[in-house]
Amino acid sequence: MLIKNISLLAGLNPGGLTRRRGSEMSELPSIAGAWLRIAPDGTVDSYGPMDSLPETSEAEETTDAAGGIVIPAFCDSHSHIVYAGSRHGEFVDKIHGLSYEQIAANGGGILNSADRLHETSEDDLFAQSLERAREVMMKGTACLEIKSGYGLTLPDELKMLRVIARIAQVLPLTVRATFLGAHAVGRAYAGRQGEYVSHIINDMLPAVAAEGLADFVDVFCDRGFFTTDETARIIEAAARYGIRPKIHANELDFSGGVQTGVRHGALSTDHLERIGDEEISLLAQSDTVATMLPGASFFLGMPYGPARRAIDAGATVALASDYNPGSSPSGDMRTVWALGCIKMKLTPEEALNAVTINGAAAMDLGASHGSIAAGRKANLIITRPMQALAQIPYQYTTPWISELIINGKRMMAVCPRAVDIAP
Ligand code: NIG
Ligand code: FE
């Protein structure tokens, strides 16, 4: 396939980077007025300026971008989209003033979702979750990490992970699965947190690894959830199966989660609403991606993670949706990009790198996903006609996606382009 009349082909990767760190995040190699050719295997073949537009044969499909911008599709490195039902009741509780932690202490929150999930069959859970995965795909996500963590028993955690595997089978999304048995203490272990951690290590992890159901392991290392010692025990156990950690850290407090994650070579530490200079400099000196979740800050009214300071210090910052029923019931990465600009004061280029190549890096996929270069996945978004990249996060509720290409295939024509309706 050949795409022509691209007003700006943005997110090129001539240097073959697998992440953009610190000041590199402000760079977004681009060509104004461009074409792009996709190889039959669904990777990018070549690209160039319109004055070098190649000849096409009859057999080659041509797409006219008609002045739209082309960017890499989103890489959402943190989601919990496999869940049952909805927690809109807690949404109303929050409006009436209850905090996220008060709701959890009253038996709501994660345990509420675990109860719903327990009552739901695998097929029904698959159907509900597939709907959400389709939704985020149509909003421009081509690569998605999905966590377990609403099972909290061995059978229910396996049920979630099998659903994640089924989503990966039926949708063209690239999916990465994360085992988050340590999301909360399962009800059967109430008051026996240490025994629950041992159950994760001795029973859950071996079963998950035996079925090859998890790429990564995660722990909710925070005040009222799991301690740094428990986190270290779990991630050391996972390492014996070659499963790398991604840690929920510092959402509710200065939890030590960043230090524990960095020390254990975590791919990412995520949330980071409450971090200071020590955590920022640790992240800047390590390969651990600093993943921040502005959708959760927006929805819960929490502080936003200090993405600006982390970039200025030299960290690799990713932004992800955290799509989940409690703290971020949205997987819209267009909004995440815009919140990165509006609330975290990243430039449009920095925030786009955070939701593409650095999101890919947080899933260990930076070599194949999240940027545009020959041989890399042709996962692309074509926008409606736009004057400049900044217009996209600026016009943050406009449905600006015109065409989504995943693995080199057109996924939709969401809205007609000017060229289609011109007289
Ligand atoms: O990333 N913080 C921990 N876990 C999720 C929320 C889970 C829930 O409330 O259901 C998060 O925000
Ligand atoms: Fe999360």
XYZ file of C-alpha atoms and ligand atoms in Angstrom:
436
model
C 0.000 0.000 0.000
C 1.133 3.526 -0.747
C -0.106 6.510 1.288
C 0.309 9.832 -0.468
C -0.395 13.505 0.213
C 0.607 13.271 3.875
C 0.903 16.836 5.162
C 3.319 15.781 7.906
C 4.821 12.323 8.343
C 5.755 12.490 12.027
C 7.501 10.123 14.397
C 10.232 8.860 12.071
C 13.131 7.036 13.620
C 16.201 7.391 11.424
C 18.521 6.691 14.354
C 16.941 3.329 15.141
C 16.122 4.341 18.725
C 14.111 2.041 20.973
C 13.122 4.855 23.370
C 13.469 8.616 23.713
C 15.047 9.774 26.914
C 14.972 13.262 28.464
C 15.705 15.973 25.914
C 15.402 13.445 23.048
C 11.681 13.472 23.751
C 11.332 16.931 22.251
C 12.567 15.593 18.913
C 10.022 14.177 16.485
C 11.753 13.580 13.144
C 9.244 14.421 10.414
C 8.840 15.138 6.696
C 6.413 17.829 5.548
C 4.597 16.714 2.370
C 5.326 13.001 2.258
C 4.406 9.534 1.019
C 4.851 6.209 2.784
C 4.885 2.703 1.366
C 3.913 -0.383 3.363
C 5.454 -3.783 2.601
C 3.241 -6.863 2.090
C 4.342 -8.195 5.498
C 2.740 -5.234 7.251
C 5.918 -3.338 8.044
C 7.007 0.052 6.762
C 8.888 -0.301 3.482
C 9.967 3.236 2.621
C 8.939 6.876 2.706
C 9.965 10.192 1.251
C 8.917 13.674 0.178
C 6.053 14.058 -2.318
C 8.394 15.300 -5.054
C 9.885 11.792 -5.068
C 6.515 9.983 -5.112
C 7.164 6.522 -6.576
C 5.183 5.006 -9.449
C 2.596 2.465 -8.365
C 1.426 -0.623 -10.193
C -2.271 -1.462 -10.685
C -1.989 -4.046 -7.939
C -0.862 -1.598 -5.280
C -3.540 -0.032 -3.098
C -3.184 3.723 -2.812
C -4.528 5.772 0.077
C -4.832 9.527 -0.247
C -4.121 11.131 3.131
C -5.512 14.351 1.633
C -3.512 16.646 3.873
C -3.831 14.529 6.990
C -0.890 14.010 9.343
C 0.487 10.483 9.812
C 1.758 9.470 13.236
C 2.598 6.111 14.841
C -0.440 4.435 16.404
C -0.580 4.610 20.199
C 1.233 2.135 22.440
C -0.734 1.955 25.699
C 1.581 0.304 28.206
C -0.747 0.138 31.230
C -4.354 -1.046 31.242
C -6.760 -3.184 33.210
C -9.409 -3.601 30.509
C -10.332 -7.157 31.498
C -12.975 -6.658 34.180
C -16.598 -7.540 34.762
C -19.444 -5.087 35.028
C -19.039 -1.467 35.993
C -18.350 0.574 39.146
C -20.494 3.591 38.389
C -21.917 3.359 41.950
C -18.478 4.249 43.309
C -18.313 7.072 40.805
C -21.347 8.597 42.494
C -19.819 7.872 45.942
C -16.773 9.854 44.869
C -18.975 12.739 43.780
C -20.376 12.679 47.317
C -16.867 13.036 48.722
C -15.541 9.528 49.441
C -11.888 9.002 48.538
C -10.490 6.095 46.491
C -9.004 4.631 49.681
C -12.247 5.038 51.699
C -14.146 3.201 48.979
C -11.569 0.384 49.019
C -11.731 0.204 52.842
C -15.538 -0.189 52.631
C -15.150 -3.331 50.501
C -15.493 -1.478 47.216
C -12.737 -0.893 44.752
C -10.600 -3.755 43.547
C -12.366 -6.334 45.762
C -15.723 -5.232 44.376
C -14.421 -5.921 40.849
C -12.999 -9.263 42.027
C -16.466 -10.292 43.276
C -18.066 -9.352 39.942
C -15.354 -11.161 38.013
C -15.729 -14.293 40.122
C -19.430 -14.501 39.190
C -18.715 -14.005 35.492
C -17.934 -16.865 33.121
C -14.783 -16.752 31.028
C -16.842 -16.377 27.853
C -18.851 -13.486 29.248
C -15.694 -11.820 30.578
C -14.132 -12.242 27.146
C -17.147 -10.651 25.452
C -17.167 -7.652 27.818
C -13.419 -7.124 27.594
C -13.257 -7.581 23.833
C -15.705 -4.706 23.478
C -13.313 -2.437 25.397
C -10.306 -3.630 23.417
C -12.136 -2.897 20.162
C -13.076 0.514 21.479
C -9.504 1.515 22.316
C -8.300 0.139 19.008
C -10.737 2.333 17.117
C -9.375 5.258 19.153
C -5.903 4.664 17.765
C -4.228 2.107 20.043
C -2.407 -0.654 18.171
C -0.312 -2.042 21.012
C -1.793 -2.654 24.454
C -0.630 -4.034 27.776
C -3.395 -5.685 29.812
C -3.123 -6.723 33.464
C -4.809 -9.391 35.515
C -5.500 -8.498 39.153
C -9.262 -8.676 39.533
C -9.160 -12.424 40.122
C -7.072 -12.643 43.309
C -7.579 -16.422 43.389
C -5.618 -18.828 41.233
C -8.584 -19.912 39.068
C -9.820 -16.352 38.566
C -6.367 -14.949 37.778
C -5.941 -17.703 35.175
C -9.394 -16.875 33.802
C -8.339 -13.252 33.304
C -5.030 -14.167 31.699
C -6.747 -16.600 29.313
C -9.146 -13.841 28.316
C -6.160 -11.581 27.592
C -4.684 -14.318 25.386
C -7.996 -14.662 23.517
C -8.158 -10.916 22.883
C -4.667 -11.116 21.423
C -5.795 -13.931 19.148
C -8.867 -12.277 17.674
C -7.818 -8.632 17.326
C -4.909 -7.318 15.265
C -3.645 -5.497 18.370
C -0.220 -6.396 19.716
C -1.030 -7.425 23.293
C 1.282 -7.854 26.281
C -0.089 -9.651 29.356
C 0.886 -8.768 32.920
C 0.192 -10.932 35.976
C -0.990 -8.657 38.805
C -2.015 -11.165 41.459
C -0.699 -8.640 44.018
C -3.278 -5.994 43.170
C -5.060 -6.451 46.528
C -5.274 -9.236 49.105
C -7.926 -11.748 48.005
C -10.954 -12.004 50.319
C -10.074 -15.549 51.406
C -6.786 -14.190 52.798
C -8.204 -11.153 54.614
C -5.891 -10.317 57.515
C -3.281 -12.791 56.245
C -1.429 -10.688 53.701
C 1.895 -12.524 54.147
C 0.214 -15.836 53.379
C -1.418 -14.351 50.305
C 1.996 -13.201 49.057
C 3.323 -16.739 49.621
C 0.325 -18.110 47.716
C 1.196 -15.818 44.793
C 4.802 -16.987 44.854
C 4.269 -20.685 45.517
C 1.069 -21.398 43.597
C 0.014 -18.627 41.258
C 3.292 -17.701 39.593
C 4.248 -21.304 38.760
C 0.815 -21.947 37.229
C 0.866 -18.716 35.240
C 4.382 -19.445 34.000
C 3.534 -23.061 33.131
C 0.790 -21.890 30.782
C 2.978 -19.077 29.415
C 0.217 -16.592 30.161
C 2.251 -13.606 31.368
C 4.925 -11.472 29.763
C 5.343 -9.331 32.878
C 4.563 -9.259 36.602
C 3.184 -6.299 38.524
C 2.630 -5.432 42.212
C 0.553 -2.595 43.670
C 3.346 -1.306 45.907
C 1.649 1.423 47.853
C 0.261 2.526 51.203
C -2.494 0.114 52.292
C -1.591 -2.429 49.592
C 1.778 -4.256 49.294
C 5.055 -3.339 51.002
C 8.422 -2.965 49.321
C 9.579 -6.250 50.923
C 6.568 -8.117 49.587
C 7.072 -6.484 46.199
C 10.714 -7.579 46.122
C 9.797 -11.154 47.078
C 7.261 -11.377 44.255
C 9.441 -9.883 41.564
C 12.425 -11.997 42.578
C 10.214 -15.077 42.288
C 8.973 -13.974 38.865
C 12.547 -13.415 37.700
C 13.173 -17.129 38.148
C 10.660 -17.661 35.306
C 12.204 -14.896 33.205
C 9.213 -12.621 33.827
C 10.171 -8.947 34.172
C 8.452 -6.492 36.525
C 6.359 -3.404 35.909
C 5.385 -1.849 39.248
C 2.395 0.215 40.431
C 4.275 2.706 42.584
C 3.757 5.972 44.431
C 0.123 6.590 43.563
C -1.061 7.030 47.135
C 2.181 7.767 48.961
C 5.974 7.847 48.789
C 5.895 4.051 48.878
C 9.462 3.088 48.026
C 8.045 1.379 44.961
C 10.264 3.316 42.579
C 13.419 2.362 44.494
C 12.350 -1.302 44.614
C 11.431 -1.326 40.926
C 14.632 0.338 39.745
C 16.766 -1.927 41.924
C 15.164 -4.976 40.305
C 15.472 -3.689 36.746
C 11.751 -3.059 36.277
C 10.726 -2.222 32.729
C 8.654 0.567 34.175
C 7.347 2.015 37.403
C 3.867 3.379 36.911
C 1.597 6.074 38.409
C 4.267 8.217 40.212
C 1.816 10.872 41.323
C 3.849 11.166 44.524
C 7.553 11.203 43.748
C 10.323 13.596 44.669
C 13.855 14.423 43.548
C 15.263 11.116 44.798
C 12.856 9.017 42.721
C 13.246 11.268 39.697
C 17.017 11.025 39.691
C 16.900 7.248 40.185
C 14.605 6.927 37.174
C 16.736 9.298 35.106
C 19.842 7.199 35.795
C 18.162 3.874 35.009
C 16.487 2.172 32.054
C 13.227 1.896 33.981
C 10.543 3.835 32.122
C 8.710 6.432 34.228
C 5.106 5.773 33.245
C 2.517 8.313 34.292
C -1.247 7.989 34.035
C -2.878 11.390 33.628
C -6.315 9.835 33.079
C -6.263 8.523 36.670
C -5.154 11.915 38.004
C -7.969 13.548 36.055
C -10.638 11.081 37.141
C -9.668 10.890 40.841
C -8.630 14.518 41.207
C -5.112 13.494 42.216
C -1.955 15.447 41.493
C -0.493 14.793 38.050
C 2.818 12.961 37.930
C 5.792 15.333 37.537
C 6.444 14.395 33.911
C 7.991 17.755 33.079
C 10.572 17.465 35.844
C 11.284 13.825 35.011
C 11.975 14.683 31.365
C 14.143 17.639 32.328
C 16.130 15.310 34.590
C 16.697 12.874 31.692
C 14.140 10.123 32.376
C 12.283 8.103 29.743
C 8.679 9.150 30.326
C 5.701 7.218 28.969
C 2.046 8.132 29.337
C -0.590 5.399 29.455
C -4.334 5.151 29.977
C -4.624 2.924 33.093
C -8.061 1.981 31.674
C -9.800 0.340 34.660
C -13.196 0.482 36.370
C -12.043 2.380 39.484
C -9.519 5.088 38.777
C -9.634 5.593 35.015
C -12.665 4.276 33.134
C -11.274 5.464 29.792
C -8.709 4.018 27.442
C -8.667 6.991 25.123
C -5.024 7.689 24.339
C -6.000 10.801 22.381
C -7.097 12.285 25.703
C -3.952 11.007 27.424
C -1.837 12.808 24.809
C -3.844 16.006 25.324
C -3.685 15.776 29.144
C 0.079 15.358 28.841
C 0.167 18.729 27.123
C -2.563 20.550 29.029
C -1.909 19.335 32.563
C 1.689 18.109 32.562
C 3.087 20.838 30.314
C 4.733 18.532 27.805
C 5.055 19.833 24.277
C 2.896 18.051 21.668
C 6.060 16.307 20.423
C 7.151 15.167 23.898
C 3.695 13.891 24.769
C 3.393 12.067 21.436
C 6.715 10.319 22.078
C 5.371 9.418 25.530
C 2.291 7.678 24.070
C 4.126 5.956 21.206
C 7.819 4.971 21.309
C 8.195 5.267 25.094
C 4.976 3.343 25.676
C 6.455 0.661 23.431
C 9.684 0.760 25.463
C 7.655 0.180 28.635
C 6.450 -3.078 27.005
C 9.929 -3.988 25.726
C 8.673 -3.375 22.177
C 10.577 -0.217 21.301
C 12.491 -1.983 18.519
C 9.348 -2.840 16.551
C 6.537 -0.529 17.666
C 5.851 3.128 18.344
C 7.892 4.807 15.622
C 8.050 4.892 11.836
C 11.062 3.307 10.123
C 11.720 0.674 7.483
C 11.097 -2.770 8.910
C 9.052 -1.539 11.852
C 5.337 -2.323 12.214
C 3.127 -0.263 9.934
C 0.836 0.775 12.804
C -0.223 4.259 11.807
C -2.893 6.869 12.337
C -3.923 9.165 9.484
C -5.577 12.303 10.816
C -8.132 14.548 9.234
C -6.496 17.453 7.405
C -4.465 19.341 10.007
C -2.250 22.399 9.823
C 0.253 21.321 12.433
C 0.918 18.574 14.941
C -0.050 20.867 17.838
C -3.556 21.171 16.409
C -4.255 17.551 17.376
C -3.936 17.721 21.201
C -5.243 21.301 21.046
C -8.518 20.226 19.463
C -8.709 17.478 22.015
C -12.337 16.409 21.639
C -12.487 16.537 17.856
C -12.668 13.002 16.426
C -9.530 13.672 14.439
C -8.676 10.107 13.426
C -9.464 9.561 9.795
C -7.878 6.164 9.222
C -6.137 3.614 11.389
C -3.643 1.192 9.893
C -2.578 -1.839 11.903
C -0.052 -4.350 10.579
C -0.310 -2.526 7.267
C -4.071 -2.982 6.956
C -6.733 -0.270 6.904
C -9.001 -0.654 9.909
C -11.666 1.924 9.186
C -12.781 5.074 7.553
C -14.209 6.851 10.575
C -15.177 10.038 8.903
C -15.006 11.179 5.311
C -11.995 13.208 4.341
C -12.426 16.469 2.524
C -11.356 14.785 -0.684
C -14.227 12.276 -0.401
C -16.965 14.866 -0.092
C -15.506 17.626 -2.258
C -17.844 18.498 -5.160
O -3.888 1.524 38.431
N -3.926 1.549 41.591
C -4.171 0.371 41.440
N -4.883 -0.212 40.470
C -5.656 0.480 39.501
C -7.037 0.761 39.950
C -7.783 -0.449 40.221
C -9.222 -0.251 40.556
O -9.596 0.717 41.234
O -10.004 -1.108 40.144
C -4.919 1.698 39.035
O -5.335 2.837 39.237
Fe -3.116 0.540 37.051
